[in-house]
XYZ file of C-alpha atoms in Angstrom:
456
model
C -26.495 -113.077 2.368
C -24.232 -113.770 4.815
C -20.567 -115.902 3.439
C -19.027 -117.491 6.521
C -16.281 -118.114 4.219
C -16.101 -114.624 3.454
C -16.384 -113.864 7.021
C -13.348 -116.422 7.914
C -11.477 -115.389 5.595
C -11.022 -111.849 6.623
C -10.581 -112.591 9.942
C -7.383 -114.867 8.696
C -6.568 -112.168 6.255
C -6.719 -109.035 9.232
C -4.205 -111.717 11.768
C -1.691 -111.698 9.206
C -2.319 -108.067 8.595
C -1.621 -107.758 12.234
C 1.466 -109.548 12.497
C 3.022 -108.053 9.108
C 2.617 -104.764 11.699
C 4.127 -106.226 14.162
C 7.007 -106.786 11.955
C 7.186 -103.516 10.086
C 7.258 -101.546 13.555
C 8.276 -103.759 16.302
C 5.625 -102.679 18.771
C 2.691 -103.982 20.534
C -0.515 -103.807 18.663
C -4.385 -103.395 20.240
C -7.317 -104.282 18.379
C -11.070 -103.328 19.059
C -13.845 -104.683 18.096
C -17.452 -104.494 19.770
C -19.072 -108.338 20.951
C -21.529 -108.578 18.593
C -23.625 -111.403 18.047
C -25.304 -112.748 14.899
C -24.381 -112.457 11.694
C -24.517 -108.819 10.883
C -21.315 -107.177 12.630
C -21.834 -103.960 11.534
C -25.070 -102.820 13.004
C -25.092 -99.312 13.355
C -24.991 -100.083 17.862
C -22.012 -101.960 17.111
C -20.508 -99.491 14.673
C -20.764 -96.859 17.309
C -19.695 -98.962 19.947
C -15.977 -99.968 18.862
C -15.557 -96.022 17.664
C -16.048 -94.538 21.289
C -13.723 -97.392 23.197
C -11.811 -96.911 20.238
C -11.925 -92.851 20.902
C -10.718 -94.351 24.764
C -8.161 -95.526 23.855
C -6.733 -92.753 22.348
C -6.892 -90.591 25.563
C -5.630 -92.750 27.091
C -2.632 -93.404 24.657
C -2.413 -89.636 23.538
C 1.025 -89.731 22.294
C 2.433 -93.495 22.142
C 0.206 -94.172 19.384
C 2.315 -95.149 16.454
C -0.021 -95.716 13.747
C -3.950 -96.490 13.835
C -6.419 -97.960 11.103
C -9.893 -98.910 10.732
C -10.820 -102.476 9.074
C -14.346 -102.586 8.290
C -15.420 -105.792 6.625
C -17.771 -108.991 8.042
C -16.435 -108.553 11.164
C -17.805 -105.522 11.668
C -15.563 -102.230 12.814
C -12.349 -103.523 14.096
C -9.723 -100.702 14.911
C -5.998 -100.832 15.054
C -3.259 -99.816 17.407
C 0.384 -99.606 17.035
C 0.942 -98.210 20.713
C 4.402 -97.625 22.235
C 4.263 -98.847 25.134
C 5.110 -102.130 26.730
C 2.328 -105.058 25.961
C 1.494 -105.291 29.482
C 1.320 -101.665 30.447
C -1.501 -101.471 27.339
C -2.917 -104.575 28.844
C -2.973 -103.197 32.284
C -4.546 -100.095 31.502
C -7.335 -101.734 28.788
C -8.430 -103.910 31.623
C -9.134 -100.852 33.897
C -10.848 -99.354 30.470
C -12.771 -102.929 30.343
C -14.256 -102.767 34.085
C -14.890 -99.220 34.295
C -15.764 -98.048 30.899
C -20.128 -97.880 30.780
C -19.328 -99.676 27.208
C -16.521 -101.780 28.416
C -18.598 -105.090 28.674
C -19.427 -104.823 25.346
C -16.256 -105.079 23.433
C -13.051 -106.815 23.126
C -9.741 -105.313 23.899
C -7.236 -107.315 22.835
C -3.253 -106.556 23.036
C -0.308 -108.420 20.829
C 3.567 -108.366 21.918
C 5.997 -107.635 19.523
C 6.352 -111.751 18.804
C 2.497 -111.454 17.993
C 1.443 -113.168 21.374
C -1.527 -112.183 23.210
C -1.481 -110.692 26.233
C -3.590 -112.264 28.663
C -5.557 -110.648 32.239
C -4.294 -113.817 33.450
C -1.026 -112.923 33.881
C -1.864 -110.248 35.926
C -3.616 -112.418 38.210
C -7.019 -112.083 37.167
C -9.777 -114.766 36.103
C -11.168 -114.459 32.534
C -13.922 -112.446 31.450
C -17.311 -113.380 33.549
C -20.380 -112.970 30.721
C -21.874 -109.189 30.491
C -25.562 -110.820 31.416
C -24.324 -113.330 34.404
C -22.135 -113.914 36.531
C -20.664 -117.287 34.029
C -17.450 -117.667 32.371
C -18.227 -115.674 29.316
C -16.137 -118.523 26.720
C -18.736 -121.014 28.927
C -21.858 -118.824 27.954
C -20.509 -118.425 24.623
C -19.627 -122.614 24.074
C -23.155 -123.606 25.500
C -25.422 -120.144 23.771
C -26.505 -120.125 27.338
C -27.798 -116.746 26.142
C -30.066 -115.634 22.700
C -28.554 -113.004 19.945
C -31.934 -110.989 21.051
C -30.748 -110.711 24.772
C -27.113 -110.034 24.110
C -28.015 -107.370 21.686
C -30.793 -105.897 24.361
C -28.196 -105.179 26.969
C -25.753 -103.728 24.380
C -28.195 -101.479 23.079
C -29.441 -100.551 26.867
C -25.964 -99.699 27.682
C -25.180 -98.027 24.502
C -28.269 -95.746 25.682
C -26.593 -95.361 29.364
C -23.611 -94.168 27.498
C -25.438 -91.515 25.215
C -27.655 -90.404 28.781
C -23.924 -90.258 30.703
C -22.467 -87.890 27.358
C -25.802 -85.731 27.745
C -24.723 -85.236 31.852
C -21.293 -84.577 31.204
C -22.647 -81.824 28.999
C -24.170 -80.536 31.045
C -22.694 -81.046 34.246
C -19.136 -78.995 32.449
C -21.477 -76.378 31.398
C -22.841 -75.792 34.893
C -19.432 -75.645 36.291
C -17.664 -73.227 34.320
C -20.660 -71.065 34.743
C -20.188 -71.403 38.362
C -15.920 -70.989 38.160
C -16.906 -67.730 36.110
C -18.900 -66.367 38.410
C -16.092 -66.865 40.541
C -13.651 -64.884 38.390
C -16.255 -62.377 38.008
C -16.871 -61.874 41.742
C -13.273 -61.072 42.458
C -12.482 -59.047 40.279
C -15.656 -57.097 40.679
C -14.649 -56.577 44.745
C -13.060 -53.645 46.356
C -11.283 -52.382 48.054
C -8.678 -54.846 47.004
C -5.370 -53.894 48.233
C -3.478 -53.196 44.502
C -5.724 -55.428 42.553
C -7.652 -55.136 39.682
C -11.601 -54.022 40.662
C -14.247 -51.566 39.770
C -12.824 -48.786 40.671
C -9.457 -48.811 40.061
C -6.798 -50.715 37.396
C -5.037 -50.816 41.190
C -0.973 -51.734 40.789
C -1.095 -52.145 37.090
C -0.981 -50.267 34.157
C -1.222 -53.086 31.414
C -4.796 -53.750 32.048
C -8.080 -52.999 33.619
C -11.638 -53.963 34.865
C -12.570 -54.438 31.680
C -9.480 -56.681 30.218
C -10.488 -58.891 33.066
C -14.102 -59.043 32.218
C -12.444 -59.752 28.328
C -10.491 -63.060 29.785
C -13.053 -64.434 32.101
C -15.136 -65.130 29.273
C -12.931 -66.408 26.743
C -11.889 -69.341 29.584
C -15.035 -70.686 29.877
C -14.511 -73.247 26.936
C -11.402 -74.479 28.246
C -12.779 -75.089 31.998
C -16.004 -76.232 30.331
C -13.268 -78.978 28.364
C -11.383 -79.769 31.522
C -14.716 -80.656 33.765
C -15.896 -83.319 30.788
C -12.604 -84.713 30.716
C -12.131 -85.830 33.712
C -16.371 -86.561 34.610
C -14.947 -90.332 33.851
C -13.609 -92.922 35.034
C -10.135 -92.348 32.730
C -7.260 -92.680 35.228
C -6.336 -89.497 37.385
C -2.690 -89.096 36.032
C -4.151 -89.657 32.562
C -6.573 -87.250 33.498
C -4.043 -84.641 34.674
C -2.072 -84.955 31.709
C -5.047 -84.073 29.618
C -6.059 -81.038 31.918
C -2.482 -79.378 31.048
C -2.848 -79.338 27.799
C -6.314 -77.919 27.141
C -5.339 -75.278 30.204
C -2.062 -74.368 27.855
C -4.208 -74.511 24.717
C -6.843 -71.964 27.328
C -3.971 -69.576 28.162
C -3.038 -69.202 24.333
C -6.642 -68.003 23.692
C -6.410 -65.421 26.473
C -3.157 -63.834 25.302
C -4.743 -63.225 22.327
C -7.704 -62.152 23.722
C -5.753 -59.747 26.365
C -2.811 -58.752 23.334
C -0.441 -60.738 25.911
C -1.316 -59.699 28.660
C -1.526 -62.136 32.028
C -4.398 -61.578 33.325
C -5.251 -65.240 34.760
C -2.884 -67.922 33.570
C -2.921 -68.679 37.886
C -6.198 -68.865 37.971
C -6.520 -71.151 34.708
C -4.359 -73.567 36.334
C -6.134 -73.461 39.421
C -9.357 -72.752 38.694
C -8.886 -76.069 36.067
C -8.067 -78.168 38.686
C -10.569 -77.240 41.151
C -13.208 -77.784 38.737
C -11.909 -80.803 37.566
C -11.435 -82.765 40.889
C -15.392 -81.178 41.827
C -16.299 -82.726 38.486
C -14.311 -86.134 39.292
C -16.223 -85.807 42.922
C -19.608 -85.734 41.460
C -19.420 -88.263 38.986
C -17.859 -90.902 42.255
C -20.835 -89.860 43.736
C -18.845 -89.053 46.683
C -19.380 -86.105 49.483
C -17.659 -82.089 49.212
C -14.896 -83.148 51.741
C -13.388 -85.460 49.057
C -12.366 -83.260 46.618
C -9.443 -82.243 48.436
C -8.128 -85.542 48.439
C -9.129 -86.089 44.744
C -6.455 -83.545 44.221
C -4.252 -84.054 46.212
C -4.066 -88.002 44.567
C -4.096 -86.027 41.294
C -1.265 -83.477 41.822
C 0.612 -86.021 43.747
C 3.642 -85.309 42.029
C 3.473 -81.962 40.874
C 6.702 -80.786 42.757
C 8.386 -82.462 39.642
C 7.397 -79.874 37.296
C 10.700 -78.251 38.976
C 13.030 -80.839 38.246
C 12.262 -80.722 34.275
C 12.986 -76.907 34.321
C 14.515 -76.047 30.822
C 16.886 -72.828 31.593
C 17.694 -72.609 27.362
C 14.343 -70.747 27.143
C 12.071 -68.062 28.762
C 10.991 -68.749 32.526
C 7.887 -68.285 33.994
C 7.806 -66.388 37.065
C 7.220 -69.593 39.008
C 10.583 -70.897 37.568
C 13.014 -68.492 38.235
C 11.464 -68.574 41.957
C 12.588 -71.854 42.606
C 15.466 -72.430 41.110
C 15.997 -68.965 43.076
C 15.088 -69.599 46.636
C 12.870 -72.992 46.100
C 10.030 -71.021 46.350
C 7.009 -73.813 45.825
C 4.455 -71.179 45.628
C 1.022 -72.305 44.294
C 1.905 -75.870 43.094
C 2.848 -76.540 46.939
C -0.875 -74.971 47.564
C -2.026 -77.070 45.459
C -0.039 -80.285 46.009
C -1.529 -79.715 50.067
C -4.540 -80.112 48.741
C -5.817 -76.264 48.688
C -6.045 -76.719 52.200
C -5.794 -72.339 53.389
C -9.514 -72.478 51.007
C -11.400 -76.052 53.091
C -9.919 -75.284 55.641
C -9.659 -71.863 55.954
C -10.427 -69.201 53.576
C -13.968 -71.318 53.001
C -15.228 -71.320 56.702
C -13.907 -67.550 56.888
C -16.053 -67.344 53.526
C -19.156 -68.559 55.168
C -19.148 -66.665 58.807
C -18.959 -63.957 56.606
C -22.028 -63.496 54.824
C -23.885 -65.040 57.639
C -22.729 -62.008 59.594
C -22.612 -60.106 56.787
C -25.429 -60.550 54.040
C -23.171 -58.302 52.033
C -20.376 -60.302 49.239
C -18.438 -57.365 48.749
C -17.761 -56.597 52.692
C -17.187 -61.128 52.576
C -14.958 -61.171 49.647
C -12.629 -58.485 51.256
C -12.465 -60.108 54.739
C -11.260 -63.189 52.784
C -9.100 -60.977 51.175
C -7.515 -60.422 53.896
C -7.365 -64.054 55.819
C -5.749 -65.035 52.185
C -3.494 -62.337 52.320
C -2.640 -63.128 55.881
C -1.506 -66.617 54.865
C -0.488 -67.281 51.529
C 3.149 -67.432 49.816
C 1.575 -65.003 47.272
C 4.264 -65.698 44.324
C 3.490 -62.393 42.362
C 4.466 -60.231 45.468
C 7.668 -61.999 45.760
C 8.351 -61.475 41.743
C 7.183 -58.078 42.423
C 9.769 -57.140 44.764
C 10.642 -59.720 47.813
C 10.226 -61.762 50.458
C 10.834 -58.834 52.936
C 8.038 -57.064 51.395
C 5.828 -60.872 51.067
C 7.297 -60.879 55.342
C 5.420 -57.256 55.749
C 2.360 -57.443 54.076
C 1.210 -60.615 56.038
C 2.362 -59.634 58.671
C 0.499 -56.308 58.424
C -2.400 -57.849 56.627
C -3.071 -61.026 59.557
C -3.012 -58.330 62.488
C -5.727 -56.152 60.398
C -7.835 -60.095 60.196
C -6.776 -60.209 63.996
C -8.610 -56.948 64.882
C -11.217 -57.368 63.193
C -10.549 -57.037 58.989
C -14.057 -55.192 57.590
C -15.289 -55.062 60.896
C -12.755 -52.558 62.300
C -14.043 -49.229 63.197
C -14.190 -46.816 60.114
C -13.195 -49.894 58.440
C -13.654 -48.162 54.801
C -11.201 -44.591 55.564
C -8.201 -46.860 56.752
C -8.774 -49.836 53.288
C -8.783 -46.700 51.153
C -5.844 -45.298 52.565
C -3.929 -49.144 52.087
C -5.361 -49.545 48.977
C -3.813 -46.141 48.131
C -0.629 -46.872 49.345
C -0.030 -50.052 48.068
C -0.670 -49.052 44.398
C 1.748 -46.028 44.944
C 3.921 -48.949 45.979
C 3.046 -51.684 43.142
C 2.145 -54.296 45.111
C -0.175 -56.541 44.038
C -1.503 -59.963 45.929
C -2.719 -62.013 42.748
C -2.106 -65.029 44.119
C -4.280 -64.660 46.467
C -6.608 -63.229 44.586
C -6.485 -66.374 42.605
C -7.590 -68.352 45.713
C -10.185 -65.586 46.957
C -11.900 -66.726 43.109
C -11.358 -70.360 44.143
C -13.580 -69.961 47.523
C -16.068 -68.302 45.506
C -16.120 -71.314 43.154
C -16.703 -73.753 45.670
C -18.827 -71.984 48.139
C -20.825 -72.286 45.373
C -20.344 -75.454 44.860
C -20.876 -76.441 48.337
C -24.664 -74.875 48.511
C -25.551 -76.907 45.272
C -23.212 -80.167 46.158
C -25.624 -82.621 47.149
C -27.928 -81.627 44.536
C -25.861 -82.057 41.637
C -24.654 -85.867 42.665
C -28.531 -86.788 42.589
C -28.613 -85.453 39.418
C -25.852 -86.484 37.893
C-alpha cells in the first residue's frame, strides 16, 4: 500500500542528501528521474526510461563525472551525478537532450549549482517545458489534471517502444555500414597492379606484411566501425560524438596491432573510414541527402587541425606529427577538414564513370588509384622518402591519367613495369590507398542511400 508520508519523507531526505553531496564536492549536481504519474513510480518502463537517459548523461559528460549514485525508493529510480563542469553548460547540454532524445519529454533532468540552486530554462531565454501530450505548459496540465494518469503512461509506453525500435535500427544500420566498410578495404587491397601497395600478387614495397596480413587486419576492424556508426546514429552533439569516435578508434587500433603483431596495416584507414561511416550514419539519422555527408564531415572535424597544437614531443611521434612539425604538412587531417573534397568531387565521379565504361571493378579501382595518386599529398610517400619523390609520383600519375590511364595502349605491360620500379624504390602510396577504400565505400553507400533513409 502506498504511504504518502513515507514518499514525502524520501523526497525530503533526498534533497538533504543532494545538498550534502554538493557541499562535499563543491561541484554542480544533476538528477534524472522519469516523469511518471501515479503512486507506483517503480513500474518497469519508468525505471528503464530513467536508466536509458542516465546512460545518455554518461555519454554527454564522460570524463567529467566525478561521482554518481542511484537512489531507488518510492520516488522511483533517481540517478544522481556530480559533474566537473559549469552549471550553465550542464543545463545547456541537458536541455538539448530533453529536446532531441526520443525519451526526452518523459524525464525531468534537474541541474543544481554549487549553492544548491536549480538552474532554470529561463536563464537561457527558453520558456517553461510544454506538456508531453499537448501544447500547454506542463505545470498547468499537472495542476489542473488535464490528462489522466493512463493517458500519460500510454504516452511514455509508446515513446519507450519507439526508442526500442530506434535501438534495433541502430544495430541493423551499424552492422550494414561496417559490412560495406569491410568490402571497401577488401576491394582496395585486392586491386592490382597497385604501384607499390600490397595486393594478392605482391607484397609491394613492404617486407613486414602481405595480402593475408591485410585480410586479418580488415576483419578485426569491423566491430570498431560498427560501434562508431552506432554512437553517431543519434542526436548526440557532433563535437561530443567525435570525441567518442576517437576513443573507439584508439581501441580499434589496439586490436589491429594485436592481430598483426604490431604491424601498421590500417591506422590511417581506421581514422578515415571511421569518419566516413559515422557521418553517413548521421546523415541517415537526420534523413538528409547523400551530398550532405560532406558538410557533416566538415562540421564534425572543423577543429581537427588543433590536434597539432597538442603534440607532446617528449613521447614517440606519429608520422603525421613528425611531418607537421618539420614541414607544416597537415596530411589526411587537412583532407578531412576539407570534407574529403578529393573523394566527393574527384575520385567518386571517376570511379562511377570508369565502372560504367569498363564494367570491371579491378580496372576501375586501378584508374581511381591513379587519379588519387596524382592529387593526394600522400604522407606515406613523404615519410618514406621526401617531398621531391611525392612531387615526382604525383606528376607522373597526373600525366598517366591525362593520357587515359587504364585506357592507354599496352597499359598492362606499362603498369607492371611501373609497379616493379616503385617496389624497387620502396614507394608505397598508402594515403591514396586509404582514400580508394573510402571511395569504394561511398560508391556502395550511394547506390542504396535513398533506401537506407526510408528504412532507417
